[in-house]
């Protein structure tokens, strides 16, 4: 039984008194803080913070909390948001043919390990329909045709709107999203790339890794931006390989890392632990 | 050139308003916070915090800062301390015959990687005298005789007092300290144990590990308490071994882990990042 | 499409000429070796080896291969076996209520990531029946009653015999097997323990870890022997935790390590990469 | 006291009977094998092997061993060499201004952790002279002048010849070697690069890593080839960083990884555990 909390995330130019103002605001309403994290980026002079507050410790519903906080935020020129932990985000998962990431997310969704509402699975191939539907999740087959990409991605956007999606997860989708779509849903599209970025971006990273003869391979969970495999990194991890490994055996072992890194990165996003700053992330893990 | 900061560490029973009071106090004196960390232990209901504040942002020297903060601390029943980052702690290093941890600490001390004042090296064997003295560090040979332990450890305590020691590092000292000494310097004696505690406490951990056939070995940096190898853990790390490894090859590889874990744990302590709570530590790394 | 190979594993007291005799035997039949691994344990003076040979490179079926090799084995006093890679082992999985290891093994079985024949799932609780049956796997509920343990475990042994089991996997079974059963199936029962053994053997390891304040937790895959959590270790791995983690959050994160370690250990066993020597394993990974 | 062994390393196109021929040759001379490793690269069809044989188990000195083995090697078209473990390689270390790798290698050399003969330290800056000389090692200051690079590197080659160097270690040398020098000493020049290659090759890798916002950084030990930071990789390792890390704090933490990776890679090379195949390595660790 998770407690009902409000999560407040904010960033602004640094100056004296930010923590005092925010924590003073919370204390002024009797709020009980269960987690507080701050980070000052000394290079940019930007300040980031995240607070989890017990909802029932304050006589404010979320809307009232937001309204009451607005003057504080305005005073410091904050970019900010406040969410309620009991409301899971609605997620659309995009896949292609490989099922290991989808199967892992389905397990974590069903078991409650990750807290989200799984709206639908969309794929450019029909292969994973039965996997999705056996979990009672709508499956949409939207082929991505080289000569009708705009139309096809428009269809995916429609589905996202239709389901009132709040987050799109590319669980080995293997397609490059149109720039306009990346811009429209900036900070809400999460990809798992099967290499330790910036090494081996683009296609066939395990093949590249085998050819380069690296001794360690990895996976990267990042927000999708217009530039391929170059968005803000949320999480990475690696495993050791050796001379006996081929592109194929690396791919097999890599699947476990991909699943782990995607689920950890997605967890941070779902729990509002990630703040994006330029092309980097602050992750209050 | 590290900036001059004050570090404020405090813990107290949780209640609403702690962060607001502390950060309000700092803001009230115009203080600029560069790092702020908090932790609520939900099990014990205890709250922990650490702030780094730019010294020159406030019109208070350290003594005045302490005096001004005392009423806030008293209000919440805090256990607390405040230190100045520019004053390095005076450290006594105790060793036996193995030199890898001492050599590593000497390198980190000389290169400025770790910020401390190395007062003296004390050993129950004469072997490492030239290593210490080649770095210009006084070396004291204090044999620990089975039938004169009290007397010999009294001599070590005298040296610690003589040098006005603030921290004692057992860098593979291989001797069990008398309970009274553990109590007297509680929270100030740091040991490196060459196993992944609680596995293989006591003597010959690599031999134990080889016999048990583990696939991973490790090292543990912890505060020394009366009960052998059971004090609050500051830091641990591990490396993978395999069936080809013997107790001897584990010891060889383990030395690198020991050095790393000791230096990381010691760094946390020297930077006042560790709060002890019962037999556990909060490490604001 | 994996090639059809024979795997030959053998161990014997060391003496000159072992490799020459075995590889000479293989070469004498025109055999093409794809993998060759040897290990000399210098402490015990025992020699271990594993060869993978392309089946179609020799004019011998498995039975004929075994017969032809017997004189070589006898000459050196070898303990040995030879298997055919295309014949998957028949596995019985024992579970209790937690489903993460079972779900992971089901996924790896169905996707072909692990090569085995999943004969049945047996549990002392009915909870996971639908998970097993949705994959088309027979599920047997065998309550383990404190006052009828012998009878109940006899039922499990019967099921193992009925399905002609070759390997029993305790995927968080949470019950202690009777000594006679451990002895009867020595080297064929694989357990996943949710701690980094020998730390925290027995019950509630995450609770123990949280209380001890360790900075790293882990999981251990080992063969089951009469002595609880003390059998030969096949594989271990760890993850870093910190002061914010509770027994509950450690358990949540630990599940991922348990799944990984169990699947890696089981893979080594299924591929005949593990030789047991006393209470230790040689793993030709 | 390590035993005196011969190490035999060889590679050749795969065909049936290689192991039988080599181990048969060894057994024919009564040789006792303490380590045997083989690897078949299925992609290229190339076979690699390494044997350690107790020198005193055969009535052959190294020269006689080489002569006797030549016909076997010729039969299979092997590239091969045989060395005696008791003869340490003569090593020249090249450094610039940073001392952490040099200090680590000096410690490992002096303590016997790494078995090599340290011929001299060469640097394009005078800074580390006293460090080298305090260990009794000759130090040569050879400035690398932008407009006299050929001449200056010729001087370094002369020193290498003068000291009859067998291995050159670039311990943060920070200079690009001339192509001719890379070619002349191919497979004998070892570099430590302060990133997880192929990420962040070239200059200022920690700065690049901080800008890209990666969550893990690393170091790479590799043989130097004409193409910058692109030679065969011997060893890599990584550490986790987070949003609080700057290029400077990454550099500080990275030093520990650099030292470890360089010493491990160098150990493999000194113990003749590395075979180069195209742009990759087989490391019989």
XYZ file of N, CA and C in Angstrom, chain A residues 1-2 99-101 103-104 107-108 110-114 131 239 242 248 252 255-257 259-260 263-264 267 285, chain C residues 1-2 99-101 103-104 107-108 110-114 131 239 242 248 252 255-257 259-260 263-264 267 285:
168
model
N 0.852 -1.198 0.000
C 0.000 0.000 0.000
C 0.892 1.254 0.000
N 1.089 1.830 -1.147
C 1.860 3.065 -1.196
C 1.019 4.202 -0.639
N 10.393 -9.347 -28.629
C 9.393 -9.282 -27.565
C 9.950 -9.145 -26.158
N 11.284 -9.169 -25.980
C 11.784 -9.273 -24.602
C 11.468 -8.040 -23.764
N 11.564 -6.853 -24.331
C 11.246 -5.654 -23.540
C 9.751 -5.570 -23.258
N 7.591 -8.075 -23.086
C 7.232 -9.103 -22.111
C 7.636 -8.657 -20.708
N 8.788 -8.042 -20.597
C 9.248 -7.578 -19.292
C 8.340 -6.473 -18.745
N 5.054 -7.908 -17.602
C 5.173 -8.538 -16.297
C 5.193 -7.499 -15.178
N 5.974 -6.445 -15.388
C 6.104 -5.431 -14.334
C 4.814 -4.636 -14.157
N 1.687 -5.924 -14.785
C 0.692 -6.819 -14.186
C 0.986 -7.061 -12.712
N 2.272 -7.202 -12.382
C 2.631 -7.507 -11.000
C 2.643 -6.262 -10.113
N 2.486 -5.088 -10.737
C 2.497 -3.869 -9.943
C 3.900 -3.375 -9.637
N 4.925 -4.038 -10.194
C 6.305 -3.597 -9.951
C 6.498 -2.180 -10.500
N 5.885 -1.898 -11.649
C 5.866 -0.532 -12.183
C 4.427 -0.036 -12.152
N 0.713 -11.677 -27.656
C 1.343 -11.388 -26.358
C 0.609 -10.248 -25.651
N 27.389 -4.833 -19.337
C 27.877 -6.159 -18.928
C 29.182 -6.441 -19.655
N 33.476 -11.087 -23.796
C 34.885 -11.429 -24.048
C 35.058 -11.959 -25.459
N 25.856 -12.221 -32.151
C 24.648 -12.929 -31.743
C 24.613 -13.203 -30.243
N 22.063 -11.714 -27.344
C 21.323 -12.535 -26.377
C 21.530 -12.026 -24.950
N 19.990 -8.524 -24.172
C 18.556 -8.390 -23.911
C 18.266 -8.189 -22.434
N 19.014 -8.894 -21.580
C 18.794 -8.727 -20.137
C 19.141 -7.317 -19.678
N 20.190 -6.760 -20.236
C 20.562 -5.398 -19.855
C 19.524 -4.407 -20.379
N 16.340 -4.824 -20.892
C 15.140 -4.884 -20.060
C 15.338 -4.133 -18.750
N 16.470 -4.374 -18.137
C 16.734 -3.758 -16.843
C 16.839 -2.241 -16.971
N 13.468 -0.643 -17.774
C 12.528 -0.609 -16.651
C 12.990 0.369 -15.573
N 14.292 0.467 -15.368
C 14.772 1.433 -14.374
C 14.536 2.865 -14.852
N 10.882 3.648 -14.691
C 10.464 3.845 -13.296
C 10.775 5.282 -12.841
N 17.127 9.694 -7.980
C 16.785 8.272 -7.797
C 16.633 7.929 -6.325
N 19.641 -21.559 -35.336
C 19.860 -23.004 -35.497
C 21.191 -23.402 -34.868
N 21.121 -23.922 -33.643
C 22.352 -24.388 -33.004
C 22.825 -25.668 -33.683
N 6.165 -14.971 -7.950
C 6.118 -15.438 -9.338
C 7.248 -14.929 -10.219
N 8.123 -14.045 -9.732
C 9.058 -13.401 -10.659
C 10.042 -14.374 -11.292
N 10.549 -15.327 -10.514
C 11.501 -16.275 -11.114
C 10.786 -17.215 -12.081
N 8.014 -16.599 -13.785
C 7.643 -15.853 -14.991
C 8.859 -15.668 -15.893
N 10.000 -15.412 -15.291
C 11.216 -15.221 -16.075
C 11.623 -16.517 -16.774
N 9.316 -17.250 -19.659
C 9.639 -16.437 -20.828
C 10.857 -16.997 -21.562
N 11.890 -17.344 -20.799
C 13.121 -17.846 -21.427
C 12.907 -19.217 -22.072
N 9.910 -20.304 -23.333
C 9.050 -20.117 -24.503
C 9.819 -19.466 -25.652
N 10.679 -18.487 -25.322
C 11.398 -17.769 -26.372
C 12.614 -18.537 -26.863
N 12.921 -19.645 -26.206
C 14.083 -20.417 -26.618
C 15.396 -19.861 -26.086
N 15.319 -18.838 -25.241
C 16.545 -18.274 -24.675
C 17.282 -19.330 -23.843
N 16.521 -20.147 -23.117
C 17.095 -21.295 -22.413
C 16.544 -22.558 -23.063
N -0.661 -19.027 -14.057
C 0.542 -18.602 -14.787
C 1.155 -19.788 -15.532
N 23.867 -6.040 -6.466
C 23.533 -4.661 -6.820
C 23.781 -3.771 -5.610
N 21.406 1.618 -0.880
C 21.918 2.701 -0.045
C 20.988 2.958 1.131
N 11.951 -3.857 2.148
C 10.978 -3.997 1.068
C 11.527 -3.528 -0.269
N 12.379 -5.666 -3.689
C 11.903 -5.321 -5.034
C 13.054 -5.312 -6.036
N 14.698 -8.774 -6.784
C 14.039 -9.712 -7.692
C 14.727 -9.759 -9.042
N 15.168 -8.605 -9.531
C 15.854 -8.584 -10.828
C 17.167 -9.353 -10.778
N 17.874 -9.228 -9.671
C 19.138 -9.970 -9.540
C 18.856 -11.459 -9.425
N 16.425 -13.217 -10.654
C 16.066 -13.754 -11.973
C 17.300 -13.949 -12.835
N 18.155 -12.948 -12.839
C 19.354 -13.005 -13.674
C 20.289 -14.121 -13.228
N 18.849 -17.581 -13.915
C 18.851 -17.962 -15.326
C 20.273 -18.209 -15.824
N 21.230 -17.438 -15.323
C 22.614 -17.684 -15.738
C 23.126 -19.016 -15.183
N 21.491 -21.839 -16.994
C 22.055 -21.986 -18.337
C 23.361 -22.795 -18.296
N 32.357 -21.261 -18.397
C 31.354 -20.352 -18.974
C 31.776 -19.912 -20.381
